[in-house]
XYZ file of C-alpha atoms in Angstrom:
640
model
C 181.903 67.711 -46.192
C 184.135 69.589 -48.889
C 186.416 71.668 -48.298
C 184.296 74.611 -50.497
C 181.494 73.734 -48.604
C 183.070 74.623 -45.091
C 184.232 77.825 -46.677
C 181.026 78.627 -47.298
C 179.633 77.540 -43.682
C 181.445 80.980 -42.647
C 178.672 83.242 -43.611
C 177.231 85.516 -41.482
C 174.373 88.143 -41.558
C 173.255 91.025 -39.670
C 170.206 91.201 -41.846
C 168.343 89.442 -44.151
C 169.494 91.099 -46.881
C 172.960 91.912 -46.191
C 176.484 90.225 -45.471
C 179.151 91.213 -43.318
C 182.288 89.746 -42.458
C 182.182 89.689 -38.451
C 182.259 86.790 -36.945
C 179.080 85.286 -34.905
C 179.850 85.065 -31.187
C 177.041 83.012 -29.793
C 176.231 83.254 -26.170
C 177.232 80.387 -23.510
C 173.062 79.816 -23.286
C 172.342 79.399 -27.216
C 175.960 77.291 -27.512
C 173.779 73.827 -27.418
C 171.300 75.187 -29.553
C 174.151 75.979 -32.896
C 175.383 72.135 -32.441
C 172.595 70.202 -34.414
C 174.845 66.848 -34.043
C 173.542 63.534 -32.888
C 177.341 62.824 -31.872
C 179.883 64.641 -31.152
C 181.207 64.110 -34.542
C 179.475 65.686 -37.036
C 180.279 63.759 -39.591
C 179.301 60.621 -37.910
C 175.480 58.990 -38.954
C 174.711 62.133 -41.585
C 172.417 60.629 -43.876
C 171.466 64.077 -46.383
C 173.688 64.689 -49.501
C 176.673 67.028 -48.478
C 178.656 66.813 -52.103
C 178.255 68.394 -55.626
C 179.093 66.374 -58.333
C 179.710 68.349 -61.686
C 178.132 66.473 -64.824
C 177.053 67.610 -68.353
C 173.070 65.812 -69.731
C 173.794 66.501 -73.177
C 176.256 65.741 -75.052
C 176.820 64.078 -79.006
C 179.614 62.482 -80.780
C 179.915 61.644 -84.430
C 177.719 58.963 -83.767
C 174.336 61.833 -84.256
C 174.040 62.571 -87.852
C 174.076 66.212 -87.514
C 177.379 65.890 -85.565
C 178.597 64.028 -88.150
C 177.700 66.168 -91.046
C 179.115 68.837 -89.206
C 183.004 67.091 -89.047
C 182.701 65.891 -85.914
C 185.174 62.645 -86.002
C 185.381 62.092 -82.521
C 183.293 59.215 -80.688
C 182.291 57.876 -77.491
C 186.082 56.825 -76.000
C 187.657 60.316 -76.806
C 183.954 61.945 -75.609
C 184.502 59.990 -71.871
C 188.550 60.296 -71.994
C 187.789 64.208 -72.384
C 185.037 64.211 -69.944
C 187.492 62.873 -67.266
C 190.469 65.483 -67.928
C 192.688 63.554 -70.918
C 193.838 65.348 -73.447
C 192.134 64.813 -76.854
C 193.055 66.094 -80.000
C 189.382 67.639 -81.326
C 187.993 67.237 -85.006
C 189.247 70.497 -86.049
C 192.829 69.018 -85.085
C 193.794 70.935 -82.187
C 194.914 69.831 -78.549
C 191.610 69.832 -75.950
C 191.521 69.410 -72.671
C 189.068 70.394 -69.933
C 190.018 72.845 -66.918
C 189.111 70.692 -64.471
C 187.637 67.429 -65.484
C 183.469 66.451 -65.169
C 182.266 64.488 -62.184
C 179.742 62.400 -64.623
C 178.500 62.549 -68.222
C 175.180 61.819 -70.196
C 176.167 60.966 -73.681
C 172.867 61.560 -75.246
C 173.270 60.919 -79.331
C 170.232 61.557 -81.991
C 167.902 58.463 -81.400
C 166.987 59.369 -85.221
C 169.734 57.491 -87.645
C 172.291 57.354 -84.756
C 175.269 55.614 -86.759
C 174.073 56.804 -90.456
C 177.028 59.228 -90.364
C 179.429 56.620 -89.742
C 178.454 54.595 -93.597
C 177.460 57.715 -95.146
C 181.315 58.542 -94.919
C 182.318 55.847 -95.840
C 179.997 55.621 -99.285
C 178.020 52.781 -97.947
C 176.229 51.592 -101.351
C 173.489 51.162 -99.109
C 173.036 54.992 -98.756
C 174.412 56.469 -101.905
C 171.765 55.021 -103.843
C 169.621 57.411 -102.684
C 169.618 60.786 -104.125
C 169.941 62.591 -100.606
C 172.441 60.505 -99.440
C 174.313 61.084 -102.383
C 173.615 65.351 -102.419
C 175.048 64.920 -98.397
C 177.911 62.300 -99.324
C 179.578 64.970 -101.943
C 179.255 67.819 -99.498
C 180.894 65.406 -96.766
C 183.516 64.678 -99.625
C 184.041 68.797 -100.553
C 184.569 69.617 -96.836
C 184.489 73.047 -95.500
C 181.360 74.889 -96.341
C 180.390 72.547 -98.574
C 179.976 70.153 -95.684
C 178.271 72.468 -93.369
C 175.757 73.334 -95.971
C 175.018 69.296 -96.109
C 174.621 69.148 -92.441
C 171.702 71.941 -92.644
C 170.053 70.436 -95.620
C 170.441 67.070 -93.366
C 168.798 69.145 -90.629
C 166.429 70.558 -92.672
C 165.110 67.211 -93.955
C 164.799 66.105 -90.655
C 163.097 68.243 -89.330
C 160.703 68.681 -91.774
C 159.858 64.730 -91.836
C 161.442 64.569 -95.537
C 163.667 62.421 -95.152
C 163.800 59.611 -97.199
C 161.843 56.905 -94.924
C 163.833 53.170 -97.114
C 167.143 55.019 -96.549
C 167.059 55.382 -92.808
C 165.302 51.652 -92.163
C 168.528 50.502 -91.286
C 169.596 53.077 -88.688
C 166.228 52.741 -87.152
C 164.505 50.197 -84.420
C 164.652 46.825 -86.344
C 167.551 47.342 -87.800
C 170.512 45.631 -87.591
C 172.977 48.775 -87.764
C 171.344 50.588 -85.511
C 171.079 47.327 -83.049
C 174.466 47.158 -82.943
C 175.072 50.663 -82.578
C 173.303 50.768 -79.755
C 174.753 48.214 -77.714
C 178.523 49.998 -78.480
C 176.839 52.646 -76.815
C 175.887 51.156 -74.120
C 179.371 49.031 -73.712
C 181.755 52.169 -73.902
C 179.054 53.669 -70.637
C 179.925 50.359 -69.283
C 183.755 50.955 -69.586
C 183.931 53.881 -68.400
C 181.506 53.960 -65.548
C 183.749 53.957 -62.285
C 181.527 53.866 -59.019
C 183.013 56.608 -57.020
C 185.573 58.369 -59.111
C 183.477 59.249 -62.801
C 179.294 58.274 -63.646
C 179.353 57.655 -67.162
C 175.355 57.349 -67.571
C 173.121 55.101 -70.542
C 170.858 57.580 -72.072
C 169.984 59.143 -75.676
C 168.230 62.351 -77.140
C 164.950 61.486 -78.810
C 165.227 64.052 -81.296
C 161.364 65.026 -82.206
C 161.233 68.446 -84.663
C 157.582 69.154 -85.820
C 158.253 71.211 -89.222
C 161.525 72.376 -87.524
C 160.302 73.081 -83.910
C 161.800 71.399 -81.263
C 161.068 68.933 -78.670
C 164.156 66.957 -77.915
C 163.996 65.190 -74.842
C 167.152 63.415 -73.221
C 166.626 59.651 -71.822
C 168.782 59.067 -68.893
C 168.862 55.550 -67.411
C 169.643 54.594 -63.966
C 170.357 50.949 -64.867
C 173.614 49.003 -65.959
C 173.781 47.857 -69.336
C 172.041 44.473 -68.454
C 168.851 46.666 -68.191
C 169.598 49.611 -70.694
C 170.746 46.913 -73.374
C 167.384 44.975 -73.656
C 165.887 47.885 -75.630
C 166.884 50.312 -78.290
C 166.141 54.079 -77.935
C 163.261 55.301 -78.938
C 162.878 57.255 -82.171
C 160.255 59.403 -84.072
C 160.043 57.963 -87.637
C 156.533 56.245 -88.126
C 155.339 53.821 -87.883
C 157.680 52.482 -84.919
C 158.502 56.008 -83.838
C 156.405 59.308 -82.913
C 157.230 63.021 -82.511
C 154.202 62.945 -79.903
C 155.684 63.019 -76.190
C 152.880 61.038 -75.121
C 153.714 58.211 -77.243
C 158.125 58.839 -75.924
C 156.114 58.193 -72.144
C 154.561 55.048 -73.216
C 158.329 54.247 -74.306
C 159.651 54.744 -70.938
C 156.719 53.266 -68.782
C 157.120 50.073 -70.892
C 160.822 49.878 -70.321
C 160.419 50.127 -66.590
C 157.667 47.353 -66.628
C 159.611 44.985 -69.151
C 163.139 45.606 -67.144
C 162.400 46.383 -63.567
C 164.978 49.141 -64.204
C 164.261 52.898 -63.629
C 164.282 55.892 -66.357
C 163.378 59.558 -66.679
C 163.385 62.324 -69.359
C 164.534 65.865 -69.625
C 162.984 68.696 -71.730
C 165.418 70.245 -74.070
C 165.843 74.288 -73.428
C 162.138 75.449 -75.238
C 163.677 78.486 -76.964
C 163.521 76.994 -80.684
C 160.320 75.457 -80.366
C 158.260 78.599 -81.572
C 155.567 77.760 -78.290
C 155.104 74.353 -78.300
C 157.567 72.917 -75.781
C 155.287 73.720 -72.677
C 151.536 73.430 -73.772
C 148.563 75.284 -71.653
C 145.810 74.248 -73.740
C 146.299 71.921 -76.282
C 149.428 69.979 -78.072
C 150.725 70.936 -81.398
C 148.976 67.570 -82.539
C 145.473 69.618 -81.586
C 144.790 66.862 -78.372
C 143.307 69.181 -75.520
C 145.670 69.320 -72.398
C 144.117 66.589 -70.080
C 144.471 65.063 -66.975
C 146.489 62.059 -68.860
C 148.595 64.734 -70.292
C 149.507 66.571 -67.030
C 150.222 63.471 -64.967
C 152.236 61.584 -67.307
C 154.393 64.605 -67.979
C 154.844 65.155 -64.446
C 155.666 61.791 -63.888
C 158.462 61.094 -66.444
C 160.301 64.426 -66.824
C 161.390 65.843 -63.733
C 163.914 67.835 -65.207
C 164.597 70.669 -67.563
C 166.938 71.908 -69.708
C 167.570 76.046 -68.541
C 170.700 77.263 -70.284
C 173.111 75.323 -73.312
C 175.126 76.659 -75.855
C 171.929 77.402 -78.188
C 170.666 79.948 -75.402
C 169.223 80.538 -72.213
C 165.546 79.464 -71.232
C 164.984 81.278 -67.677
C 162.975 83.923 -69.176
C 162.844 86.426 -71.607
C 162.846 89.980 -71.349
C 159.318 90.534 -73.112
C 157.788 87.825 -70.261
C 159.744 89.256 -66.981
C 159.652 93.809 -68.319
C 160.847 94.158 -64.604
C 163.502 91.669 -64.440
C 167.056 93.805 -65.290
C 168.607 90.401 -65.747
C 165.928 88.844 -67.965
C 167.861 89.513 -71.565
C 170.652 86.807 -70.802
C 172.526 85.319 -74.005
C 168.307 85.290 -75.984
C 168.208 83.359 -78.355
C 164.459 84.018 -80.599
C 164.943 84.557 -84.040
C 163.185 81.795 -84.784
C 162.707 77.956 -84.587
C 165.743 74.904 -84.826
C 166.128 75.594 -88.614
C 164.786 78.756 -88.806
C 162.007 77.758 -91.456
C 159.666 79.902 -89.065
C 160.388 83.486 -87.706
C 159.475 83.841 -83.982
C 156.323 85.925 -82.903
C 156.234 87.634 -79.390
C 152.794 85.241 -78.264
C 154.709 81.930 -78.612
C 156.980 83.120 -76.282
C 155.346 82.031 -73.221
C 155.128 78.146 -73.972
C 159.422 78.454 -74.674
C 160.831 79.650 -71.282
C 161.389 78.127 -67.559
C 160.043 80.275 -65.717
C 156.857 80.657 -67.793
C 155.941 77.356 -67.554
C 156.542 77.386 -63.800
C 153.930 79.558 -63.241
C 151.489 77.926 -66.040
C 152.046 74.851 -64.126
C 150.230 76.486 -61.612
C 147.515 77.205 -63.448
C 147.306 73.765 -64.878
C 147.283 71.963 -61.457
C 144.220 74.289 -60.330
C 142.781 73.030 -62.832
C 143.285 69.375 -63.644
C 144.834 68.541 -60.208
C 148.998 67.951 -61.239
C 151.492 70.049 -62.101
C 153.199 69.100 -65.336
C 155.712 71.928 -65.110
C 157.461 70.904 -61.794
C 160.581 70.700 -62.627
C 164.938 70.659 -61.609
C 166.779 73.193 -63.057
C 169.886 71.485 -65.075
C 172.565 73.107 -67.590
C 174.019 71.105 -70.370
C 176.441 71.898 -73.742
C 174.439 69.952 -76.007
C 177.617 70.270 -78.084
C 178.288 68.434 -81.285
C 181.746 67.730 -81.073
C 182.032 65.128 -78.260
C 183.515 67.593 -76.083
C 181.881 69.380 -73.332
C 184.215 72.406 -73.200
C 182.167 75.420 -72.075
C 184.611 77.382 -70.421
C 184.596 80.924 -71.418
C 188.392 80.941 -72.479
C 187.891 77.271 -73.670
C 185.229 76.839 -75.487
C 184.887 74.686 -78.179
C 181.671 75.468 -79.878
C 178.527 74.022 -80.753
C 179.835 71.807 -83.884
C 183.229 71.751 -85.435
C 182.508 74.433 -87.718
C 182.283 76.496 -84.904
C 185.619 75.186 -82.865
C 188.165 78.179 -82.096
C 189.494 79.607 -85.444
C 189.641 83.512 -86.273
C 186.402 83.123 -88.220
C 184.093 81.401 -86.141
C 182.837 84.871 -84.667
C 182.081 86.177 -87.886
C 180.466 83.141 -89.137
C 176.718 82.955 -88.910
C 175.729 79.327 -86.875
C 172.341 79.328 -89.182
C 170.820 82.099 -91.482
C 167.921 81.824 -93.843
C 164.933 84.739 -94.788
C 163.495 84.321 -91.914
C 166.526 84.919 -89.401
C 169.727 84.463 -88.336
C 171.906 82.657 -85.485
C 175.082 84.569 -85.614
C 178.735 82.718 -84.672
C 178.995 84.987 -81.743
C 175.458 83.770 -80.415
C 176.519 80.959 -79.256
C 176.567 80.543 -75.556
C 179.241 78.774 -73.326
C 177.215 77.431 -71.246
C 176.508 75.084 -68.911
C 177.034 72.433 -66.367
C 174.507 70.642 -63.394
C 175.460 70.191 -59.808
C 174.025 67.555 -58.464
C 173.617 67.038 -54.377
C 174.385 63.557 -53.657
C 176.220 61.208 -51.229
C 178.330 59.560 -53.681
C 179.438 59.810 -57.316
C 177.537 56.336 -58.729
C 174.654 55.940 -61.088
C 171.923 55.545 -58.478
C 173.197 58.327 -56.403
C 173.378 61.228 -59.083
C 170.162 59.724 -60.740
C 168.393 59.370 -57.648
C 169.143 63.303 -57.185
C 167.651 64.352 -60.362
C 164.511 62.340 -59.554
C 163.459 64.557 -56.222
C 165.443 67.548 -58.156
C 167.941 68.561 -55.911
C 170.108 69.852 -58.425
C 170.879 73.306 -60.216
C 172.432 75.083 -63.256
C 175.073 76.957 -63.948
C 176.039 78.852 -67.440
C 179.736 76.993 -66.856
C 180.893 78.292 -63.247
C 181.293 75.747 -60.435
C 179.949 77.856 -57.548
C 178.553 75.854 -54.573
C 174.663 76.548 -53.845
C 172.712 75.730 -51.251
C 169.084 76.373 -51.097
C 166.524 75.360 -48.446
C 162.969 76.497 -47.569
C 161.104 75.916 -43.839
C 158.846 78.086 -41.521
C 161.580 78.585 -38.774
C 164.777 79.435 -40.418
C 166.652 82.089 -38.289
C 170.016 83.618 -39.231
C 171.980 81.519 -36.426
C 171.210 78.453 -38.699
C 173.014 79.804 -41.657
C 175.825 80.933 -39.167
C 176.163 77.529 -37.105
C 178.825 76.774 -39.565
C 176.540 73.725 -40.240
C 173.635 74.924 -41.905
C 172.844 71.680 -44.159
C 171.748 69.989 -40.755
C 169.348 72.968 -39.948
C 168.037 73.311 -43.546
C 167.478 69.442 -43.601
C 166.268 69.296 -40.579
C 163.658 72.142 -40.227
C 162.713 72.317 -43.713
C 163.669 70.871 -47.746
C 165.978 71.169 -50.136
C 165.718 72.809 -53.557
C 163.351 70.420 -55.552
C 160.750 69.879 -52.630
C 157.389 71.055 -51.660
C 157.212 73.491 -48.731
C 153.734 71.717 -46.566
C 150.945 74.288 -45.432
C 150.792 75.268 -41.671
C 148.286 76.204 -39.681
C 149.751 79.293 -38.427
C 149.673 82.307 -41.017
C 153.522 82.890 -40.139
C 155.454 83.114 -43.702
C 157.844 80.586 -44.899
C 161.500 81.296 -44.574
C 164.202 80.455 -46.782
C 167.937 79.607 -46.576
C 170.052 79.986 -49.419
C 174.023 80.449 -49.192
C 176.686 80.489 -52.256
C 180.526 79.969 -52.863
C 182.019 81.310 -55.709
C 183.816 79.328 -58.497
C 187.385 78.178 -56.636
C 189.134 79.370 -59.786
C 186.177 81.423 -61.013
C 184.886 85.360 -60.488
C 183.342 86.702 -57.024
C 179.747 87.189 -56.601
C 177.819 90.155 -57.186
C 174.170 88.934 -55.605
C 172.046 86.009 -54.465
C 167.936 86.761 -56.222
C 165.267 84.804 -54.962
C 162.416 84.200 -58.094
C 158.814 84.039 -57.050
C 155.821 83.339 -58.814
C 152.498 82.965 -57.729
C 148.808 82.161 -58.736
C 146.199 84.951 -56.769
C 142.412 83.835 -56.439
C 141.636 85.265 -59.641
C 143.607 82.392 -61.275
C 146.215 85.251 -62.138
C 150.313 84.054 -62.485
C 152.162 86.611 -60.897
C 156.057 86.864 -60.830
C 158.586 89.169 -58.947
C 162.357 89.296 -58.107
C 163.569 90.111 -54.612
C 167.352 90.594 -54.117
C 168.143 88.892 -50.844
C 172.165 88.825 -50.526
C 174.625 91.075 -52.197
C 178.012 91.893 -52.315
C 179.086 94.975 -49.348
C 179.241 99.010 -50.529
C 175.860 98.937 -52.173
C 172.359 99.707 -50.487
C 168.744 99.736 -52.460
C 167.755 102.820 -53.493
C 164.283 104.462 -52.750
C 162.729 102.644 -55.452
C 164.680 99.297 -53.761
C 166.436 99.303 -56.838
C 170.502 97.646 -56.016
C 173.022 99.507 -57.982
C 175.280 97.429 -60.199
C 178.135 95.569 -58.520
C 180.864 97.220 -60.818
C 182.765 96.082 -63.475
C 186.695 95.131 -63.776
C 186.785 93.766 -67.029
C 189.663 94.823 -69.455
C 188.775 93.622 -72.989
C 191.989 94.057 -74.569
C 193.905 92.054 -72.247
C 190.791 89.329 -72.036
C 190.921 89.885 -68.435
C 188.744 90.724 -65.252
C 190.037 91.208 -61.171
C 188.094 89.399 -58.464
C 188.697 92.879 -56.247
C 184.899 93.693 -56.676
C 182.049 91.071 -55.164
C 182.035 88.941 -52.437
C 183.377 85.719 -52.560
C 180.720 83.843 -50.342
C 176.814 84.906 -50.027
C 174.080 83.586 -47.601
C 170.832 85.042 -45.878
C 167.766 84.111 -44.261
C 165.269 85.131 -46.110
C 161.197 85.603 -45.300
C 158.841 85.946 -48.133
C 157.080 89.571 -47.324
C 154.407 88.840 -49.736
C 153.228 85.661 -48.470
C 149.515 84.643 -49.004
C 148.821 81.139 -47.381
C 146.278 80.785 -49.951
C 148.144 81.304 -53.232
C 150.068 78.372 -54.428
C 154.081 79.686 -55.180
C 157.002 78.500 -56.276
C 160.583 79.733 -55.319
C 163.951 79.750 -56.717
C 167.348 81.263 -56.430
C 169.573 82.416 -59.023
C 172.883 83.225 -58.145
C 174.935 86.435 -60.541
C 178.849 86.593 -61.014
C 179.923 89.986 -61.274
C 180.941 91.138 -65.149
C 183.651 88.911 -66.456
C 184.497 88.430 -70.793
C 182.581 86.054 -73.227
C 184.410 83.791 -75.093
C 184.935 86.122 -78.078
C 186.790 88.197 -76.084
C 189.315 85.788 -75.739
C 189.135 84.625 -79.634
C 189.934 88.087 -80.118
C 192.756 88.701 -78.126
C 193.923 85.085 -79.131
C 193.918 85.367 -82.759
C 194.557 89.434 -82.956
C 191.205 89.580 -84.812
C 187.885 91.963 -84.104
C 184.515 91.619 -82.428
C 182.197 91.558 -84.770
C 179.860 94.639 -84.176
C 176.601 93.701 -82.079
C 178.566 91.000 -80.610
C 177.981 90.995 -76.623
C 181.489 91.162 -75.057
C 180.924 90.950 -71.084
C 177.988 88.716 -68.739
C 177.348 87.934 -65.874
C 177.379 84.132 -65.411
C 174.950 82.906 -63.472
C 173.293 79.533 -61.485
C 170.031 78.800 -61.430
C 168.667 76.225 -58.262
C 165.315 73.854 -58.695
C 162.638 75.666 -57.289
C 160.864 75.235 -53.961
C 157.102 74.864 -54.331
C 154.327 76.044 -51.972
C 150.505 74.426 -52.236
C 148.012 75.397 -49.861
C-alpha cells in the first residue's frame, strides 16, 4: 500500500457529510470487526489493486501531420525520455522537463498520413508535385505564422475529406512509408516498455472528422509488438479506410481474431463534434441507432475522454442550470476547425455526463448500454510532451509553447468563432488502480474501468459502492478491504437486492502531495424515472471544516488564497484528506442510476497567471485567471 494511500486511511466522520479530525476509538467488542485481514499481515494474500499509476492516452509527436505542420520536431525517443522525467529540449528550443515523471504513456499519432510530415520537410519530390503539398511545403519553409497558417489549411483539408487522395497513398495502409512507419512505432514502445518501472503502450488515434466534426478515437493495445506489429492502424481514407465507427469496430474485432491479442478504443472529449460524438437516434451517416450499434460500441470502447487541453467534456452549463461547477474551462464555439458555429441542441450528444444518462435511455430500449464508460484525462498535445502542469505547461502545439504571446494569440479563429490562446486547458492525467505497472495490468484496469481523471493534479481517489457501507469501514484505516469486499469499485455495476434498503457509497480523497488542499468531495447522479425521463442532481457529500449548507442546502464557497501578482496560492484553506459514507436519499429500486464522484481543489492560478508573472506581460481581458482543478472517478451503475 502507498504511502499516500495510508495517509488517506486516516479519515474519519461523524456524519455522512462531514469530516473531523478526531480520532476513531473503537470499542474492545467491535475491535475484530475493523480487522478485515485473512492474516495477521495485511499485506499478505491481497489480491484487489492497491496502487495508482499516473499515465497520459493521448499524446502526438511530429510523426501526426498536424503536429508536424505545427513545428513540432520532436519524436517518439524524446516523447518517452520526457514521459519518464529526462530533460528534453522542446521544438520551440527551450529546456522541458516534467515535475514528477508519468507512470505510463499512450503515444497515439494521426492514423491519417502518420509520417507525411517527416518527407514533406524534407521536399520529398514525391509530395511537392502536388499543388497542396507544395502551398504547405512553402509555409513549412516561411516558418512562424506562415507555418501555422499551413497546418490549419492542412487541417482544414482533412477534415473536410479534400485532401488530395494520390498524394497521401503512400502514407496510407499499403504503403510502404507508412509500413515502415509503423513498425518504428511500435519498436521505440518496445524500447521503452519496462515491466514494473514505466508502460510505454502500442496504440494510435484514428483521426475521423466528418466536414470538420470530430470523432477521434484512441487504439490502445494490450499486446507486445509481436501482436501489435502484424497490422497497421486503421485509417479513414476510402476505400481501405472509413470515418464510420462501425467500420473502426470491425478493425479491432478482426485484429483480436487474426492475433489472439486484446484491444480497446477510447472516445475523444465530444466537445468539437457539433452532436455527433454520442448518437441517440441515428449516426451522422443517417443509419438508425440499433441493437448492432449499441452492443458493439459498448463492447469496444470502454473508455472516454473527459477533460484535455481542448476543453472539458463533464457537462456544460446549459445541460446541468443547477450545477455551480458545470462552466469548467467550455470549450463550444464551434466544431475542430470551426467551419460550423455551435447551436445550443447539439449540445447534448458532446458531453459525459449527457451521454451517461442517454445511455440509459438507450439500454431501456434496445437492451445495452453504449454509453458505459471510465472516466480518463489526457493532453492530446502536439508537441510530444505531456506537460500539463499549471506552471509548466507547454501547450497544445508549438505555436502555443510558453512565449509572451501565446496568451494573446488566438489557437483557431474563422467567421464562425474563435479558440482564443488563453482557452487552452492544462489538463489532464488518468489514474489507473492496478497491482503492478505492466501492460496487462494498467490495460486490464481500463477494461472493467477502474480508473479516473484529473485536470493535471495527482490526488488519490477511492470510490466504492455496496448496500452495507457504515462509517467504521472508511475509518478501519483499511477501507479498500471493506469496499472490495462488501461492494465494487468505480467502473462496476451495483446488483439489485431484494430488500428496498438504499445503496451506500464509499468514496475517500488525498490531495496532490505537492498540489492544493481540497475544498469538497460531489457525488453525480443521474437517473431514468418510469416515464423514460433522465434525471440528474449533485449532492455534496464531504467538504472541507467551517462551512455548513445553508437552508436552501446550498455549501458556501471554500475561500480563496490566490495572489495573482505573485502567481501564488496557500494550502491554509481546505482539507487535505476527504472521505464519507454516503447513502443515496433518493433511491428508487426501480429506476436504473448511475453514480460518480468528482473531487474540487480549492481556487489555485491557471497557467496564464504564471506566463504573466513570468514574462512581465498582461492577461488578456476575458481571460479566466483562477479554477478549481478537479478529478472525475468512472461511475458506478445501478440496474434494477
Amino acid at each position: 500500500m502507498s504511502r499516500a494511500l495510508k495517509l488517506c486511511l486516516a479519515v474519519l466522520l461523524l456524519s455522512p457529510a462531514a469530516i473531523v479530525s478526531a480520532q476513531f476509538t473503537p470499542s474492545k467488542d467491535s475491535l475484530s470487526d475493523l480487522y478485515p485481514g485473512k492474516a495477521y499481515s495485511p499485506y499478505a494474500d491481497r489480491s484487489f489493486p492497491d496502487r495508482v499509476f499516473w499515465g497520459d492516452t493521448h499524446l502526438h509527436t511530429g510523426l501526426s501531420m498536424d503536429a508536424g505542420l505545427f513545428g513540432a520536431r520532436l519524436g517518439l525517443d524524446e516523447a518517452y525520455r520526457f514521459a519518464r522525467g529526462e530533460q528534453v529540449t522542446a521544438s520551440s528550443g527551450q529546456p522541458a522537463k516534467l515535475g514528477r515523471p508519468l507512470d505510463w504513456l499512450v503515444i497515439a499519432d494521426h492514423s491519417d498520413g502518420m509520417g507525411f510530415f517527416t518527407d514533406l520537410a524534407s521536399g520529398a519530390p514525391n509530395i511537392l508535385e502536388y499543388e497542396q503539398g507544395r502551398r504547405w511545403y512553402e509555409g513549412l519553409q516561411k516558418g512562424g505564422e506562415a507555418s501555422v497558417e499551413a497546418a490549419l489549411d492542412l487541417i482544414t483539408t482533412f477534415s473536410q475529406g479534400k485532401i488530395n487522395k494520390d498524394m497521401i497513398a503512400e502514407y496510407s495502409p499499403g504503403g510502404r512509408t507508412y509500413e515502415s512507419i509503423w513498425m518504428k512505432v511500435v519498436d521505440a514502445a518496445e524500447r521503452y516498455n519496462e515491466p514494473g518501472a514505466f508502460t510505454a503502450f502500442i496504440g494510435f488515434e484514428w483521426t475521423s472528422l466528418v466536414n470538420g466534426n470530430n470523432l477521434h478515437r484512441n487504439v490502445i493495445f494490450r499486446d507486445n509488438g509481436d501482436k501489435a506489429g502484424m497490422v497497421v492502424p486503421y485509417t479513414t481514407q476510402a476505400p481501405v479506410g472509413s470515418t464510420d465507427p462501425l467500420d473502426l469496430y470491425a478493425y479491432l474485432e478482426n485484429y483480436e481474431a487474426k492475433t489472439g491479442g486484446s484491444v480497446q478504443a477510447l472516445a475523444h472529449n465530444g466537445n468539437l463534434s457539433n452532436g455527433i460524438m454520442f448518437p441517440v437516434d441515428a449516426q451522422y451517416t443517417g443509419r438508425k441507432i440499433d441493437r448492432n450499434y449499441v452492443e458493439k460500441r459498448a463492447r469496444w470502447e470502454p473508455m472516454y475522454e473527459v477533460t484535455q487541453i481542448k476543453g472539458d467534456g463533464e457537462t456544460h452549463p446549459f445541460l446541468s442550470p443547477d450545477d455551480a461547477f458545470a462552466d469548467y474551462e467550455t470549450w463550444d464555439a464551434g466544431n475542430l476547425d470551426l467551419s460550423e458555429a455551435k447551436t445550443d441542441n447539439m449540445l447534448q450528444y458532446e458531453y459525459a455526463r449527457q451521454a451517461l444518462l442517454n445511455g440509459l435511455l438507450l439500454e431501456k430500449r434496445l437492451g445495452t448500454n453504449p454509453y458505459k464508460f471510465g472516466l480518463v484525462g489526457s493532453t492530446d498535445s502536439h508537441t510530444a510532451l505531456s506537460a500539463v502542469e499549471e506552471e509548466n505547461f507547454f501547450g497544445k502545439a508549438t505555436n502555443a509553447e510558453p512565449s509572451p504571446t501565446r496568451m494573446g494569440h488566438p489557437f483557431s479563429k474563422t467567421e464562425n468563432g474563435a479558440f482564443e490562446g488563453y482557452e487552452l486547458v492544462a489538463s489532464g492525467y488518468t489514474g489507473v488502480w492496478a497491482q503492478e505497472n505492466t501492460r496487462t495490468a494498467i490495460w486490464d484496469a481500463m477494461a472493467r474501468k477502474e480508473i479516473y481523471a484529473t485536470t493535471g493534479p495527482r490526488m488519490t481517489v477511492r470510490f466504492f459502492g455496496g448496500w452495507d457501507y457504515v462509517p467504521e469501514d472508511l475509518n478501519s484505516r483499511a477501507p479498500a478491504f471493506r469496499g472490495y469486499e462488501k461492494g465494487v469499485p468505480m467502473g462496476g455495476d451495483l446488483r439489485p437486492r431484494d430488500t428496498e434498503s438504499a445503496p451506500t457509497f464509499m468514496v475517500y480523497a488525498l490531495r496532490d502531495v505537492i498540489g492544493a488542499n481540497l475544498d469538497r468531495i460531489q457525488i453525480v447522479k443521474g437517473w431514468l424515472d418510469a416515464k423514460g425521463k433522465t434525471h440528474e442532481k449533485v449532492y455534496d457529500v464531504a467538504w472541507s471544516s467551517g462551512r455548513e449548507p445553508d437552508a436552501n442546502g446550498v455549501l458556501p464557497p471554500v475561500g480563496n488564497t490566490v495572489d495573482i501578482a505573485a502567481a501564488n496560492w496557500t494550502n491554509t484553506i481546505g482539507a487535505s484528506e476527504l472521505g464519507t459514507v454516503w447513502t443515496d436519499p433518493d433511491f428508487d429500486p426501480e429506476q436504473s442510476a448511475f453514480y460518480y464522484a468528482r473531487v474540487l481543489e480549492i481556487p489555485t492560478p491557471r497557467w496564464v497567471v504564471y506566463d504573466a508573472f513570468r514574462y512581465g506581460v498582461e492577461i488578456p481581458e476575458g481571460a479566466e485567471t483562477i479554477h478549481q482543478e478537479r478529478a472525475y472517478t468512472s461511475p458506478i451503475w445501478y440496474t434494477p
